Amino acid sequence: GENVEQHPSTLSVQEGDSAVIKCTYSDSASNYFPWYKQELGKGPQLIIDIRSNVGEKKDQRIAVTLNKTAKHFSLHITETQPEDSAVYFCAADTGTASKLTFGTGTRLQVTL
Amino acid sequence: GAVVSQHPSRVICKSGTSVKIECRSLDFQATTMFWYRQFPKQSLMLMATSNEGSKATYEQGVEKDKFLINHASLTLSTLTVTSAHPEDSSFYICSASRTGAPLHFGNGTRLTVT
């Protein structure tokens, strides 16, 4: 089955700096890669996603890049703000009934 | 946008009792719903996949007789934790899917078994 690794497990950045979270996946059949933000006591919220036919996608301060050959994808947050502090999860899906395999999560702390 | 509603958000029950958690897709018909369990500071672990009108598919190691899943309509799935014990205390999260659309999650249910 699919295995998704995520790094780092914790990340602390100063407000205004950029944050990068990286994930690797094992199943070359995976073709959909969403990123979720989870705040304390809440469910994950989709923040951006990318499909395997695209190498990069951007939405305001958030961008995701995908390298299919190397089987890794990354989340980039620019101009970080305190409200970006949360746990971020990457995931991979082979397209079979949206059955996602999640990474282990990254706790992002944006300090003033 | 798509919204998934989950109730209750928190529940405390005594050991040996059963607890039902509801997951509703509010503005779309969900062909498939998923139930996850999340321990503190850990990732989401898929428990089961629920398709409307059919039996749920459980992941390895998940007891189907303990975690009863019913998906009676395209907008509602329920998870019943039967004869709950303290080790069942956890954060349970549902998600709903429709063909070709991203997966959206409910806000989770914090279950505490005393």
Coordinates of C-alpha atoms in Angstrom, one line a residue:
Chain A
G1 CA 0.0 0.0 0.0
E2 CA 0.9 3.7 -0.1
N3 CA 3.3 5.1 2.5
V4 CA 3.6 8.8 3.0
E5 CA 6.5 10.4 4.9
Q6 CA 6.4 14.0 6.0
H7 CA 9.1 16.3 7.3
P8 CA 9.8 18.1 9.5
S9 CA 7.5 17.1 12.4
T10 CA 7.8 20.5 13.9
L11 CA 8.7 23.8 12.4
S12 CA 9.1 27.2 14.0
V13 CA 9.4 30.3 11.8
Q14 CA 9.2 34.0 12.5
E15 CA 6.3 36.0 11.2
G16 CA 6.9 37.0 7.7
D17 CA 9.3 34.2 6.9
S18 CA 8.5 31.3 4.6
A19 CA 7.8 27.8 5.7
V20 CA 8.3 24.6 3.7
I21 CA 7.0 21.2 4.5
K22 CA 8.0 18.2 2.4
C23 CA 6.4 14.8 1.8
T24 CA 7.4 11.7 -0.1
Y25 CA 5.2 8.9 -1.3
S26 CA 5.8 5.3 -2.3
D27 CA 3.1 4.4 -4.7
S28 CA 3.7 5.6 -8.3
A29 CA 0.0 5.2 -9.0
S30 CA -0.9 8.0 -6.7
N31 CA -2.2 10.9 -8.7
Y32 CA -3.8 13.3 -6.2
F33 CA -2.0 15.2 -3.4
P34 CA -4.0 17.4 -1.0
W35 CA -2.7 19.4 1.9
Y36 CA -4.8 19.9 5.1
K37 CA -4.5 22.3 8.0
Q38 CA -5.8 21.1 11.3
E39 CA -6.3 23.5 14.2
L40 CA -6.6 22.3 17.8
G41 CA -9.8 20.4 18.4
K42 CA -11.0 20.7 14.8
G43 CA -11.1 18.5 11.7
P44 CA -8.6 18.9 8.9
Q45 CA -9.4 21.7 6.4
L46 CA -8.3 21.4 2.8
I47 CA -6.0 24.3 1.9
I48 CA -4.6 23.3 -1.5
D49 CA -4.3 20.2 -3.7
I50 CA -2.5 19.2 -6.8
R51 CA -3.0 16.5 -9.4
S52 CA -0.2 14.5 -11.0
N53 CA -0.5 16.2 -14.4
V54 CA 0.5 19.5 -12.8
G55 CA 3.9 20.4 -11.4
E56 CA 3.0 23.5 -9.3
K57 CA -0.1 25.2 -8.0
K58 CA -0.4 28.5 -6.2
D59 CA -3.1 30.1 -4.2
Q60 CA -2.2 33.5 -2.7
R61 CA 0.5 32.7 0.0
I62 CA 0.3 29.0 -0.4
A63 CA 1.9 26.9 -3.1
V64 CA 2.4 23.2 -3.7
T65 CA 5.1 21.6 -6.0
L66 CA 5.1 18.0 -7.2
N67 CA 8.0 16.0 -8.5
K68 CA 6.5 12.8 -9.9
T69 CA 9.9 11.3 -10.8
A70 CA 11.2 11.7 -7.3
K71 CA 7.8 11.0 -5.7
H72 CA 7.8 14.0 -3.5
F73 CA 5.7 17.1 -3.1
S74 CA 6.1 20.2 -0.9
L75 CA 4.0 22.9 0.6
H76 CA 5.3 26.4 0.6
I77 CA 3.8 29.1 2.8
T78 CA 5.1 32.6 2.2
E79 CA 4.8 35.7 4.5
T80 CA 3.7 33.5 7.3
Q81 CA 1.3 34.9 9.9
P82 CA 0.4 33.8 13.4
E83 CA -2.9 32.4 12.2
D84 CA -0.9 30.0 10.0
S85 CA 0.1 28.2 13.2
A86 CA -1.5 24.7 13.1
V87 CA -0.7 21.1 12.2
Y88 CA -0.4 20.5 8.5
F89 CA -0.9 17.1 6.9
C90 CA 0.0 16.0 3.4
A91 CA -1.8 13.1 1.8
A92 CA -1.7 10.9 -1.3
D93 CA -4.5 9.2 -3.2
T94 CA -4.4 6.7 -6.0
G95 CA -7.8 7.9 -7.1
T96 CA -9.6 4.9 -5.8
A97 CA -12.7 6.3 -4.0
S98 CA -10.7 9.1 -2.4
K99 CA -9.0 6.8 0.0
L100 CA -6.3 9.1 1.3
T101 CA -3.0 8.1 3.0
F102 CA -1.9 10.8 5.4
G103 CA 1.6 11.9 6.3
T104 CA 2.5 12.1 10.0
G105 CA 1.9 15.9 10.2
T106 CA 4.0 19.0 10.8
R107 CA 3.3 21.3 13.7
L108 CA 4.0 24.8 12.4
Q109 CA 4.5 27.6 14.9
V110 CA 4.7 31.1 13.6
T111 CA 6.2 33.4 16.2
L112 CA 6.0 37.2 16.4
Chain B
G1 CA -18.6 25.3 -0.6
A2 CA -19.0 21.7 0.6
V3 CA -19.7 21.3 4.2
V4 CA -19.5 18.2 6.4
S5 CA -21.3 18.4 9.7
Q6 CA -20.4 16.0 12.6
H7 CA -22.2 15.6 15.9
P8 CA -21.7 15.6 18.7
S9 CA -18.4 17.5 19.0
R10 CA -17.7 16.1 22.4
V11 CA -19.2 13.2 24.3
I12 CA -18.4 11.7 27.7
C13 CA -19.8 8.2 28.4
K14 CA -19.4 5.5 31.0
S15 CA -17.6 2.3 30.3
G16 CA -19.8 -0.3 28.8
T17 CA -22.2 2.1 27.1
S18 CA -22.6 2.8 23.4
V19 CA -22.1 6.1 21.6
K20 CA -23.4 7.2 18.2
I21 CA -21.6 9.8 16.1
E22 CA -23.3 11.3 13.1
C23 CA -21.7 12.6 9.9
R24 CA -23.8 14.6 7.4
S25 CA -22.9 16.1 4.1
L26 CA -24.9 19.4 4.1
D27 CA -24.8 20.5 0.5
F28 CA -23.9 17.5 -1.6
Q29 CA -24.6 13.9 -1.9
A30 CA -21.7 11.8 -0.6
T31 CA -21.2 8.6 -2.5
T32 CA -18.6 7.6 0.1
M33 CA -17.9 8.5 3.7
F34 CA -14.8 7.7 5.6
W35 CA -14.2 7.4 9.4
Y36 CA -10.9 8.2 10.9
R37 CA -9.5 8.0 14.4
Q38 CA -6.8 10.3 15.6
F39 CA -4.8 10.0 18.8
P40 CA -3.1 13.1 20.4
K41 CA -0.3 14.5 18.3
Q42 CA -0.7 11.7 15.7
S43 CA -2.0 11.4 12.2
L44 CA -5.4 10.3 11.0
M45 CA -5.8 6.6 10.8
L46 CA -8.5 5.3 8.5
M47 CA -10.9 3.0 10.3
A48 CA -13.5 2.2 7.6
T49 CA -14.9 3.2 4.3
S50 CA -18.7 3.6 4.1
N51 CA -20.7 3.4 0.8
E52 CA -24.4 4.3 0.8
G53 CA -26.6 1.2 0.9
S54 CA -23.8 -1.3 1.4
K55 CA -21.7 -2.7 4.2
A56 CA -18.7 -0.7 5.3
T57 CA -15.2 -1.8 4.5
Y58 CA -13.0 -1.9 7.6
E59 CA -9.3 -1.4 7.7
Q60 CA -7.1 -4.2 9.1
G61 CA -7.2 -4.3 12.9
V62 CA -10.5 -2.4 13.2
E63 CA -13.2 -4.5 14.9
K64 CA -16.4 -4.2 12.9
D65 CA -18.5 -5.4 15.7
K66 CA -17.2 -2.7 18.0
F67 CA -17.4 0.2 15.5
L68 CA -20.7 -0.1 13.7
I69 CA -21.1 2.0 10.7
N70 CA -24.4 2.7 9.0
H71 CA -24.7 4.7 5.7
A72 CA -28.4 4.8 5.2
S73 CA -28.5 7.8 2.8
L74 CA -26.3 9.8 0.6
T75 CA -26.1 12.5 3.2
L76 CA -25.8 10.6 6.5
S77 CA -23.4 8.1 7.9
T78 CA -23.2 7.0 11.6
L79 CA -20.5 5.5 13.7
T80 CA -21.6 3.6 16.8
V81 CA -18.9 2.7 19.3
T82 CA -20.4 -0.2 21.2
S83 CA -19.6 -1.2 24.7
A84 CA -17.1 1.6 24.9
H85 CA -14.0 1.3 27.1
P86 CA -11.4 3.9 28.2
E87 CA -9.0 2.8 25.4
D88 CA -11.7 3.8 22.9
S89 CA -11.2 7.4 24.0
S90 CA -10.0 9.3 21.0
F91 CA -10.8 11.9 18.4
Y92 CA -13.1 10.5 15.7
I93 CA -13.4 12.3 12.4
C94 CA -15.5 11.7 9.4
S95 CA -15.1 12.8 5.8
A96 CA -17.4 12.8 2.8
S97 CA -16.6 12.3 -0.8
R98 CA -18.3 12.7 -4.2
T99 CA -16.8 11.7 -7.5
G100 CA -14.1 14.0 -8.7
A101 CA -14.3 16.4 -5.8
P102 CA -11.8 16.9 -2.9
L103 CA -12.4 15.2 0.4
H104 CA -13.9 17.4 3.1
F105 CA -13.8 16.6 6.8
G106 CA -16.1 17.1 9.7
N107 CA -14.9 18.9 12.8
G108 CA -14.4 15.7 14.7
T109 CA -15.9 14.2 17.9
R110 CA -13.9 14.0 21.1
L111 CA -14.9 10.8 22.8
T112 CA -14.0 10.3 26.5
V113 CA -14.9 7.0 28.1
T114 CA -14.8 7.1 31.9

